[in-house]
mmCIF file of C-alpha atoms in Angstrom:
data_model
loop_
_atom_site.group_PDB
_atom_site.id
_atom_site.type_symbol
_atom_site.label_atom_id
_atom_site.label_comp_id
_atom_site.label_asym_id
_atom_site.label_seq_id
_atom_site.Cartn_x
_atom_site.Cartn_y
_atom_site.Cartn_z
ATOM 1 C CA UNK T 916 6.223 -17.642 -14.926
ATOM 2 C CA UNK T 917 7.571 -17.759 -11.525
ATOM 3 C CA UNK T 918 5.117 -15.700 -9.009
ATOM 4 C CA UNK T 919 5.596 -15.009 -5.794
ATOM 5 C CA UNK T 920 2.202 -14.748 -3.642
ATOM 6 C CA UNK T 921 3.452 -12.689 0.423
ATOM 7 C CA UNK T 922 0.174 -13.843 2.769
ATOM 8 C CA UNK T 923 0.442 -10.896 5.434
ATOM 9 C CA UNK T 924 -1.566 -13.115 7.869
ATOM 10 C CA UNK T 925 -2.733 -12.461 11.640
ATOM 11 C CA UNK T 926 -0.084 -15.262 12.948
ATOM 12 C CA UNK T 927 2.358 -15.113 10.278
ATOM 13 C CA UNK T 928 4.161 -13.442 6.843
ATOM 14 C CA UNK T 929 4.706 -15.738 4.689
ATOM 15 C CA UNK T 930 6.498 -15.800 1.001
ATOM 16 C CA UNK T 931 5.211 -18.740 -1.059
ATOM 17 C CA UNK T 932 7.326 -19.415 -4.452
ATOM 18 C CA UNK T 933 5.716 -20.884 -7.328
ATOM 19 C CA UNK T 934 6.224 -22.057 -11.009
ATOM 20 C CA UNK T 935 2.698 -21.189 -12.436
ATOM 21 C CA UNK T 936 1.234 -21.572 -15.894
ATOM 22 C CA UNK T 937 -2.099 -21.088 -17.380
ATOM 23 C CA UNK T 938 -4.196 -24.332 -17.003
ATOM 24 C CA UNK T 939 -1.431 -26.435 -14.801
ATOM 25 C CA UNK T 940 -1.169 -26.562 -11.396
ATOM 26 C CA UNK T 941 1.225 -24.403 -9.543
ATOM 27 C CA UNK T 942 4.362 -25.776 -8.498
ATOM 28 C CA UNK T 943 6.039 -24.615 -4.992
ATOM 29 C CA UNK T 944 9.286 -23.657 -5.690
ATOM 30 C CA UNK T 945 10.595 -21.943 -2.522
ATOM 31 C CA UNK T 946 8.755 -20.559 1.187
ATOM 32 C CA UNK T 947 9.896 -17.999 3.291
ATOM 33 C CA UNK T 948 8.169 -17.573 6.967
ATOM 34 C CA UNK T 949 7.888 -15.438 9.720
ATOM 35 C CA UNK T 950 6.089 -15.750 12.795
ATOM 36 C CA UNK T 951 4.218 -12.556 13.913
ATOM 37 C CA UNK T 952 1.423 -12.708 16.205
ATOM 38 C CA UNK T 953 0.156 -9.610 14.964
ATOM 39 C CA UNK T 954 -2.637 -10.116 17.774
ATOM 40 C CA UNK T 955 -0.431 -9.323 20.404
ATOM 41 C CA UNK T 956 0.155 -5.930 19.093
ATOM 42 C CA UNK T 957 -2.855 -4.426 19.293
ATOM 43 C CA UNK T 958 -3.475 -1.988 21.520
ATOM 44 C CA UNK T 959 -7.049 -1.240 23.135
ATOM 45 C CA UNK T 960 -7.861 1.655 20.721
ATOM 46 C CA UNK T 961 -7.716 -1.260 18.320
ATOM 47 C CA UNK T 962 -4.273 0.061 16.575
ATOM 48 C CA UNK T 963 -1.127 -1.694 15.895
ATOM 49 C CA UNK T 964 1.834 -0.947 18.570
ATOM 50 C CA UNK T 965 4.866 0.694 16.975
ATOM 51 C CA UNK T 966 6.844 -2.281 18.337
ATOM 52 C CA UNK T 967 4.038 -4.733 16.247
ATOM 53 C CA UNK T 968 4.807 -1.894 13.167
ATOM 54 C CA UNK T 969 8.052 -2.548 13.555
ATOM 55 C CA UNK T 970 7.490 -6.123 13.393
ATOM 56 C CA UNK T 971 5.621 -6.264 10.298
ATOM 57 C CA UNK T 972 8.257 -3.882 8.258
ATOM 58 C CA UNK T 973 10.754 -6.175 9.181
ATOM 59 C CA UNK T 974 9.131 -9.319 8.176
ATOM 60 C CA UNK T 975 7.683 -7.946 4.966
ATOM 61 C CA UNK T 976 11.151 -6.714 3.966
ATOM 62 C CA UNK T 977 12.872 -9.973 4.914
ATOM 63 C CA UNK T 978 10.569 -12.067 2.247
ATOM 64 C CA UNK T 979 10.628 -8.996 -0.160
ATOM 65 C CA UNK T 980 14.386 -9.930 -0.269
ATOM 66 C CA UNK T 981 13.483 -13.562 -0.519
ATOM 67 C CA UNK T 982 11.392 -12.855 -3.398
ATOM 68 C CA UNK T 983 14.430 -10.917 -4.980
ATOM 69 C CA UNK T 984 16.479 -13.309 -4.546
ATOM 70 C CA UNK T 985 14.197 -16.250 -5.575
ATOM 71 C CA UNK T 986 13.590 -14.333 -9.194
ATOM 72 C CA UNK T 987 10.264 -13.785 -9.061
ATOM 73 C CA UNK T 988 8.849 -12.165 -12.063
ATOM 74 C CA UNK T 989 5.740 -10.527 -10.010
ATOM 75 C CA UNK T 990 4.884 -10.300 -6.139
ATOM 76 C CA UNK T 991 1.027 -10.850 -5.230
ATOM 77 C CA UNK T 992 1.036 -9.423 -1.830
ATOM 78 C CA UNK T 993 -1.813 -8.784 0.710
ATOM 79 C CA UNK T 994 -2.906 -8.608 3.917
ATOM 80 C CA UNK T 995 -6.065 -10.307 6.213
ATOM 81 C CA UNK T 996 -7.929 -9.390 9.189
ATOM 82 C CA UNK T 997 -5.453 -8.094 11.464
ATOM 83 C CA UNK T 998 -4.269 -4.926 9.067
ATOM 84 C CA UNK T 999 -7.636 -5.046 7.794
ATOM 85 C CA UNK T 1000 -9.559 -4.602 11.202
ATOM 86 C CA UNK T 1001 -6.500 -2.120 12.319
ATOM 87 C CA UNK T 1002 -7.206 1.277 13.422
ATOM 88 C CA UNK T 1003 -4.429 2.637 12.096
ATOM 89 C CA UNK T 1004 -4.486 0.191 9.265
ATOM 90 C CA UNK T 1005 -3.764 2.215 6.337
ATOM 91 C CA UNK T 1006 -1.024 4.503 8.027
ATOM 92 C CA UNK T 1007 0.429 0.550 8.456
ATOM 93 C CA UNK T 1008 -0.435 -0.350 4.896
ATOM 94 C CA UNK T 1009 1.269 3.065 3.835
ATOM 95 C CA UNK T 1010 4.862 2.607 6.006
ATOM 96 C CA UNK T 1011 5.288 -0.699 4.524
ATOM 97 C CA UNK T 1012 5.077 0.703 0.926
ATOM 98 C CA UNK T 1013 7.708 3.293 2.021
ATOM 99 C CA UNK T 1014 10.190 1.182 4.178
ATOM 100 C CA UNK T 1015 9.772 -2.217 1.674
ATOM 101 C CA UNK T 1016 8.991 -1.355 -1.887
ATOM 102 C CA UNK T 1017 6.047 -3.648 -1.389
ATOM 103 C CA UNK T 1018 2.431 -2.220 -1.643
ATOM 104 C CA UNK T 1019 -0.160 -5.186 0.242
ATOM 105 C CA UNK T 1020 -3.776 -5.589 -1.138
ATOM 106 C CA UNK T 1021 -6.121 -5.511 1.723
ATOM 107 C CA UNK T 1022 -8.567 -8.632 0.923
ATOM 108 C CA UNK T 1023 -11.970 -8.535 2.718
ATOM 109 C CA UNK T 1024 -13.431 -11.332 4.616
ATOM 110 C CA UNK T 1025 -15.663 -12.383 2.037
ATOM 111 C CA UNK T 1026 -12.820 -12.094 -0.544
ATOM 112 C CA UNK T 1027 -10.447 -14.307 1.631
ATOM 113 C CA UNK T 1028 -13.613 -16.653 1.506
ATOM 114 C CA UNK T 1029 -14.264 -16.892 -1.637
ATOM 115 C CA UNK T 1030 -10.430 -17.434 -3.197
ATOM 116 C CA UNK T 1031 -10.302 -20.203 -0.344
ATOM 117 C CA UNK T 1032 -13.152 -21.742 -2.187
ATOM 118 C CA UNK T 1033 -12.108 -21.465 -5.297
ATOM 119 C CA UNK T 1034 -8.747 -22.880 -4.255
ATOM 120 C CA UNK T 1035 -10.756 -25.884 -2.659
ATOM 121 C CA UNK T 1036 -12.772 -26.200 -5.720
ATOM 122 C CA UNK T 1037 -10.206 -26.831 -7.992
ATOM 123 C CA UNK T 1038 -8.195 -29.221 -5.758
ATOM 124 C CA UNK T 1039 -11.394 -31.536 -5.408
ATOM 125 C CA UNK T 1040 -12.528 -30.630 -9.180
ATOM 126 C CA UNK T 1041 -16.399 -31.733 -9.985
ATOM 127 C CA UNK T 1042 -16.983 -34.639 -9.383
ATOM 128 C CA UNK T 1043 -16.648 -33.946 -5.331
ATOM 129 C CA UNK T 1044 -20.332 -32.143 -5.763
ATOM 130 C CA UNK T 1045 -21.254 -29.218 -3.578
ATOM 131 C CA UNK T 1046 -19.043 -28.278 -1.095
ATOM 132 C CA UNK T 1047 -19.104 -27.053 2.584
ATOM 133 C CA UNK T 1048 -15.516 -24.892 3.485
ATOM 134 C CA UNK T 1049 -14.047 -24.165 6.953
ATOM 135 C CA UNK T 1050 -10.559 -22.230 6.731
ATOM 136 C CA UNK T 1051 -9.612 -20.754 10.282
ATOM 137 C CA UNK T 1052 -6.967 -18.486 10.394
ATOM 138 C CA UNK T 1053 -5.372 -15.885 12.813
ATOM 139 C CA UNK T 1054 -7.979 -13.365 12.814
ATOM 140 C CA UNK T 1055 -11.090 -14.588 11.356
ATOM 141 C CA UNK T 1056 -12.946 -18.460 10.300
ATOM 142 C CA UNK T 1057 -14.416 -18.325 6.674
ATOM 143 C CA UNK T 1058 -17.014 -21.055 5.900
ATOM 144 C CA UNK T 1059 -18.240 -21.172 2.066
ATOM 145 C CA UNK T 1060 -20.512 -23.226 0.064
ATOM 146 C CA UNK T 1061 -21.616 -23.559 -3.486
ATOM 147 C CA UNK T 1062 -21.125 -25.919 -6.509
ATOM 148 C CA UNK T 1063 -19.176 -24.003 -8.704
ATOM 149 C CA UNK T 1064 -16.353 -21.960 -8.720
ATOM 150 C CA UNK T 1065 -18.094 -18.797 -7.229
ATOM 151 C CA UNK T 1066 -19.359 -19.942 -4.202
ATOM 152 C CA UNK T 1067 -23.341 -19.306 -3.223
ATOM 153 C CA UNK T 1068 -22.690 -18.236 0.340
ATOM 154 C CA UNK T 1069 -19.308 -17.119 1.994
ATOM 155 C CA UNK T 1070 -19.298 -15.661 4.742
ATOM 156 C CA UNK T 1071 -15.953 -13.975 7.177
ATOM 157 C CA UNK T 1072 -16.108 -14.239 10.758
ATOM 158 C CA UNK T 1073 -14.421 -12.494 14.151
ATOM 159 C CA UNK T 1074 -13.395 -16.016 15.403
ATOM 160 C CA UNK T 1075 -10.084 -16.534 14.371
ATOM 161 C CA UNK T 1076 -8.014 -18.623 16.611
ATOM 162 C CA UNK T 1077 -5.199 -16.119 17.142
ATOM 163 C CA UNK T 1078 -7.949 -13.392 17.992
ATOM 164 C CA UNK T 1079 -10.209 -16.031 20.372
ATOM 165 C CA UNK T 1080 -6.433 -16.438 22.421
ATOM 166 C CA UNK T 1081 -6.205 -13.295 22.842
ATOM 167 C CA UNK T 1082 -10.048 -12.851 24.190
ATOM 168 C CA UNK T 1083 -11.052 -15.607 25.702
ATOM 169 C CA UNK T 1084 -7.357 -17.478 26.700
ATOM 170 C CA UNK T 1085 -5.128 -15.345 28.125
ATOM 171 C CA UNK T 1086 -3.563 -17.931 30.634
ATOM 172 C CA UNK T 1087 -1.244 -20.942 29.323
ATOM 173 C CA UNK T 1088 -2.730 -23.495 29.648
ATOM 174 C CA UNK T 1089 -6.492 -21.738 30.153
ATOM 175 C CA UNK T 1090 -8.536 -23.166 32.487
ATOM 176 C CA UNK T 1091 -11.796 -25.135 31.902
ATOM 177 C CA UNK T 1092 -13.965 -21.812 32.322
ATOM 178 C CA UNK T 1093 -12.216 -19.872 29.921
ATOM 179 C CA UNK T 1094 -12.574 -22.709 27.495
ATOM 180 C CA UNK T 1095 -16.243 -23.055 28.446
ATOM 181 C CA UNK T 1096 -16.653 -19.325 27.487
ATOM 182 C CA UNK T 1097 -14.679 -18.703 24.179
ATOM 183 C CA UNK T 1098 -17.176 -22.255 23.386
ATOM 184 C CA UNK T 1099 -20.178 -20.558 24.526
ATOM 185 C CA UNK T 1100 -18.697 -17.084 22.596
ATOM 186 C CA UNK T 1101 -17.720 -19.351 19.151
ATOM 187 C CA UNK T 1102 -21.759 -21.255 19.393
ATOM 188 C CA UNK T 1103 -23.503 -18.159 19.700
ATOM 189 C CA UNK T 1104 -21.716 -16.067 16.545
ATOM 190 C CA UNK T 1105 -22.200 -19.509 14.687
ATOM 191 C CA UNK T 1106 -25.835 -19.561 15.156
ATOM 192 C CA UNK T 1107 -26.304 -16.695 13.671
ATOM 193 C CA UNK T 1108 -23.802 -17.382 10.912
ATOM 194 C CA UNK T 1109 -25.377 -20.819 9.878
ATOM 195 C CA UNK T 1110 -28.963 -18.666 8.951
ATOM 196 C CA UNK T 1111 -27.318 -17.667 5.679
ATOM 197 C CA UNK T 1112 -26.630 -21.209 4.934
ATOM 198 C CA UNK T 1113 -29.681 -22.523 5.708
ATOM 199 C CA UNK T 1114 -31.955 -22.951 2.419
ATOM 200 C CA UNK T 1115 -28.837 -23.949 0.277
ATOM 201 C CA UNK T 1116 -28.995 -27.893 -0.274
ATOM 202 C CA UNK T 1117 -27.029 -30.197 2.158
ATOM 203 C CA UNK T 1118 -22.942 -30.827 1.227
ATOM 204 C CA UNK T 1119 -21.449 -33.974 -0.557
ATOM 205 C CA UNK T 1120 -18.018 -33.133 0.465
ATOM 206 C CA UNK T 1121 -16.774 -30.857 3.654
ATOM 207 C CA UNK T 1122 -13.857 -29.928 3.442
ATOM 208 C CA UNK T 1123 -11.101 -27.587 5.839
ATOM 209 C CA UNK T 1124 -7.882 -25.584 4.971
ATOM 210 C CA UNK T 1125 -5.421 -23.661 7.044
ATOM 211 C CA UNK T 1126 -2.460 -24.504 8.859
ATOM 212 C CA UNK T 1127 -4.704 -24.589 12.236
ATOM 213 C CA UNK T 1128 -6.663 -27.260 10.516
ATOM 214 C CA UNK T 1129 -4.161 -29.032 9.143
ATOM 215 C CA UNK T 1130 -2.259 -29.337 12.441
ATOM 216 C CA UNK T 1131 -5.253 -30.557 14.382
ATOM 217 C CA UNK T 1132 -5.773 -33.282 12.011
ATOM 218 C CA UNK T 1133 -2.004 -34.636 12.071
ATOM 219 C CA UNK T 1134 -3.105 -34.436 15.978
ATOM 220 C CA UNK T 1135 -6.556 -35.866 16.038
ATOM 221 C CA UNK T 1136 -6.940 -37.293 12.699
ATOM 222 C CA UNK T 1137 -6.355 -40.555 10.073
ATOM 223 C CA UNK T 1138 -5.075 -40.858 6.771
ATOM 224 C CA UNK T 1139 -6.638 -42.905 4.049
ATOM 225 C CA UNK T 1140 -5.659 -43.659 0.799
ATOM 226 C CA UNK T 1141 -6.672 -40.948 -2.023
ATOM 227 C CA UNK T 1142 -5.986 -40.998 -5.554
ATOM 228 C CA UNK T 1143 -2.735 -40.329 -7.433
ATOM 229 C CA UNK T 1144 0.245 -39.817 -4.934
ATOM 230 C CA UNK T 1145 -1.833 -37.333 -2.522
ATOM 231 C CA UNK T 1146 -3.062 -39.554 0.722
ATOM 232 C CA UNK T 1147 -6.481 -38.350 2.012
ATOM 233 C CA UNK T 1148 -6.274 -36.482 5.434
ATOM 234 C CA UNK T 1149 -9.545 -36.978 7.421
ATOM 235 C CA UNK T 1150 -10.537 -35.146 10.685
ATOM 236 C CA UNK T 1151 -14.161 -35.830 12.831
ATOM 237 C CA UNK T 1152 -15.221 -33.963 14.973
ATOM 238 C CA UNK T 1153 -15.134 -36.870 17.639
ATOM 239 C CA UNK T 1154 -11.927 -37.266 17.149
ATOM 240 C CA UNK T 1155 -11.459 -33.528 17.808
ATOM 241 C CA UNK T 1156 -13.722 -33.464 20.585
ATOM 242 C CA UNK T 1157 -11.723 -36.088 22.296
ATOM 243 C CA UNK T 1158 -8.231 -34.154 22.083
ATOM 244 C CA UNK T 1159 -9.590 -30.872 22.759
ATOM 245 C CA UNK T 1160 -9.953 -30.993 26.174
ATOM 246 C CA UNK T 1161 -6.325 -32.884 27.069
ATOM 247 C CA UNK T 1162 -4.573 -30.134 24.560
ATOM 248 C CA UNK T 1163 -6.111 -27.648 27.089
ATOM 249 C CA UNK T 1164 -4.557 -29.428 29.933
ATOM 250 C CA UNK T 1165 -0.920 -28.784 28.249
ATOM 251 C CA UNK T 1166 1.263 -25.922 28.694
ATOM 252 C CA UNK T 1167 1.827 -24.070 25.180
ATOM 253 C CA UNK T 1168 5.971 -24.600 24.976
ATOM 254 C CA UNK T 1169 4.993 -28.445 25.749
ATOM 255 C CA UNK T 1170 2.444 -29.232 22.961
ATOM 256 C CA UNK T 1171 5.439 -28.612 19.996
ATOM 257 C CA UNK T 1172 5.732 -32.556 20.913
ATOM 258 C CA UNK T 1173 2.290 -33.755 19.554
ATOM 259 C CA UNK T 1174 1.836 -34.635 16.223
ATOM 260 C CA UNK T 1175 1.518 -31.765 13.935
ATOM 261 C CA UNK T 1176 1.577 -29.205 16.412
ATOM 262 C CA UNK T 1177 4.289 -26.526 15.654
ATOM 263 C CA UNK T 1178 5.669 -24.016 17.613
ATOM 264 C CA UNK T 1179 4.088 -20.979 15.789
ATOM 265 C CA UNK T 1180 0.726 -22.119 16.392
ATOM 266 C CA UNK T 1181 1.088 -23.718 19.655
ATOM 267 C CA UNK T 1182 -0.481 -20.803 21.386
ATOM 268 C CA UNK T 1183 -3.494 -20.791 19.501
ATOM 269 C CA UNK T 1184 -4.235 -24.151 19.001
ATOM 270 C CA UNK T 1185 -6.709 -24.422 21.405
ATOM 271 C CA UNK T 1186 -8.923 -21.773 20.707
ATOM 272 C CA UNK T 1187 -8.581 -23.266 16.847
ATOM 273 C CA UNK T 1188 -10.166 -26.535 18.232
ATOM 274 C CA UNK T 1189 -12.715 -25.170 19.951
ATOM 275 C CA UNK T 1190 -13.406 -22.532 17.077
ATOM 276 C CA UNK T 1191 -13.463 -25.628 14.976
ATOM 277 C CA UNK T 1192 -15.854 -28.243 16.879
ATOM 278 C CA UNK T 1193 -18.368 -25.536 17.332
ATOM 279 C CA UNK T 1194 -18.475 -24.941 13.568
ATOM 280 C CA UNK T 1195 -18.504 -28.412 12.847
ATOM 281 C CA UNK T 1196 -21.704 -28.903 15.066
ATOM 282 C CA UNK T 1197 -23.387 -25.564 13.673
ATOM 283 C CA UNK T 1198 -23.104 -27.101 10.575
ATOM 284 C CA UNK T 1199 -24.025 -30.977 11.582
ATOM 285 C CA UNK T 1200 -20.497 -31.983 10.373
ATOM 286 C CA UNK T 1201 -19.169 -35.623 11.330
ATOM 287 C CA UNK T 1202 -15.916 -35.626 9.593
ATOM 288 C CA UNK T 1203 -14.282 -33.125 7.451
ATOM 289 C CA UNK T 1204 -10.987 -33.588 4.788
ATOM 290 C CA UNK T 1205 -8.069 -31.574 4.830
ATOM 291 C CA UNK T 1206 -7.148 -29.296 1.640
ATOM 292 C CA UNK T 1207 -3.547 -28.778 0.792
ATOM 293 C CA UNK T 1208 -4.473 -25.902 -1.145
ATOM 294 C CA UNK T 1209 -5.829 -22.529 0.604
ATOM 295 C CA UNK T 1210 -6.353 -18.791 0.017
ATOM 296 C CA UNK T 1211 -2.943 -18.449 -1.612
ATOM 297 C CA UNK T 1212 -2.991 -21.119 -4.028
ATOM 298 C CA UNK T 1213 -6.831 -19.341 -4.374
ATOM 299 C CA UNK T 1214 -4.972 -16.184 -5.322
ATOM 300 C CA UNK T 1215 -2.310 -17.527 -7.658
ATOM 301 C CA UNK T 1216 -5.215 -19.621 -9.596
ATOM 302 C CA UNK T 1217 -7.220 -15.703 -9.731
ATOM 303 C CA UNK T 1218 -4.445 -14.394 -11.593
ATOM 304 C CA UNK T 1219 -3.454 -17.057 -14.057
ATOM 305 C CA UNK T 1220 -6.973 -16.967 -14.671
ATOM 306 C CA UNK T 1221 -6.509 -13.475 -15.795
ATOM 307 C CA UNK T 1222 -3.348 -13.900 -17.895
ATOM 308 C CA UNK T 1223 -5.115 -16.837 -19.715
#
């Protein structure tokens, strides 16, 4: 069947295409994106502007018309932190129904972790042993861990890098003290985070998803051979550590001409670094490899589960 999966996302809405079928791999057929930003819109009540409502009906109907066009036979669409976490979330939830045909599921934190995971899971299969997840997105970082396909621990937290811009980095670039605080800000949460993870037995693989992720390790990372056709993309948290500090130095609408830094995340990909070291050091993390696969190839595997 051809599905199409809409990620309502903190930084952007994007359509994702696939052919899918009960026990084979899903096969990207077509994308639609558009950038948002959705943390720009909120106001200090903690509501979505009318200008950032505007924003999202527009997007939302602009890939429901993709999706139209593209033939999908069914539409999994839902939304993450930044609806979620909205004051004024379901009014939001409710206008898009009305404007775009197109009704989003609201996934919890823990939810986006654990579909993440099982996404992971089944790109890595068995034999990669327990595994350790980092996925930062817009609004929130999910870190998982388990052995199976459920994971044992998952847990959704408030540092996002498009949210830890907005509070920690307003100025482009941000200086060395605002970068020293969202740090000190992204260490403390952490350290209370890591408790939950703490009597579960150490990792054989590590492993982080997201376009944030991704980007940094085009930027800061290596490739390696894997098996199959897929190459193996590798990021430590040296490596990181060492580019960090120089990204900070650059001006946003300048960084588009690093490696693997695009323009709709240039903005936030500082505060994704930092967000990202600090997690990697709660967690005594070296090195970390990059998953293609993420929360919506986590979703499309949930439902072919079901049809199967």
């Amino acid at each position: 069947m051809r599905l199409g999966v809409l990620d309502v996302g903190s930084n952007t809405v994007h359509l994702l295409v696939v052919e899918a079928h009960p026990g084979a791999r899903p096969i990207p057929t077509a994308s639609h994106k558009s950038v948002l930003r959705l943390m720009r819109y909120l106001e200090p009540d903690g509501s979505i502007s009318a200008e950032g409502v505007a924003a999202i009906l527009t997007a939302v109907g602009d890939a429901a018309s993709a999706a139209r066009q593209a033939g999908i036979e069914e539409l999994l669409a839902f939304a993450t932190s930044a609806i979620r976490e909205a004051a004024n979330g379901e009014a939001v939830l409710d206008l898009v129904e009305r404007d775009t045909g197109v009704r989003l599921q609201v996934l919890s934190g823990d939810d986006e972790s654990r579909l993440t995971y099982l996404a992971v899971r089944r790109w890595y299969g068995w034999s990669a042993g327990r595994l350790l997840l980092f996925d930062i997105g817009g609004g929130s970082l999910e870190i998982a861990q388990g052995i199976d396909e459920v994971p044992d621990v998952a847990r959704s937290l408030p540092l996002g890098a498009g949210r830890s811009t907005i509070s920690f980095l307003p100025d482009d670039p941000p200086s060395p003290e605002q970068v020293a605080r969202l740090r000190a800000h992204a260490r403390a949460v952490l350290g209370k985070a890591v408790e939950a993870f703490r009597d579960l037995p150490a990792p054989n693989h590590v492993v982080g998803s997201s376009k944030t992720i991704r980007s940094l390790a085009r930027l800061a990372g290596s490739i390696e051979d894997g098996y199959g056709d897929s190459d193996r993309s590798i990021l430590t948290r040296e490596g990181l550590d060492d580019w960090t500090p120089r990204l900070a130095r650059i001006p946003a609408d300048a960084r588009p001409a690093l490696p693997g830094i695009t323009v709709d995340r240039t903005f936030q990909i500082v505060a994704g670094a930092v967000v990202l070291s600090e997690a990697m050091r709660a967690f005594d993390v070296d090195e970390l490899e990059v998953s293609p696969w993420a929360l919506r190839e986590g979703l499309i595997l949930r439902r072919l589960d079901r049809l199967s």
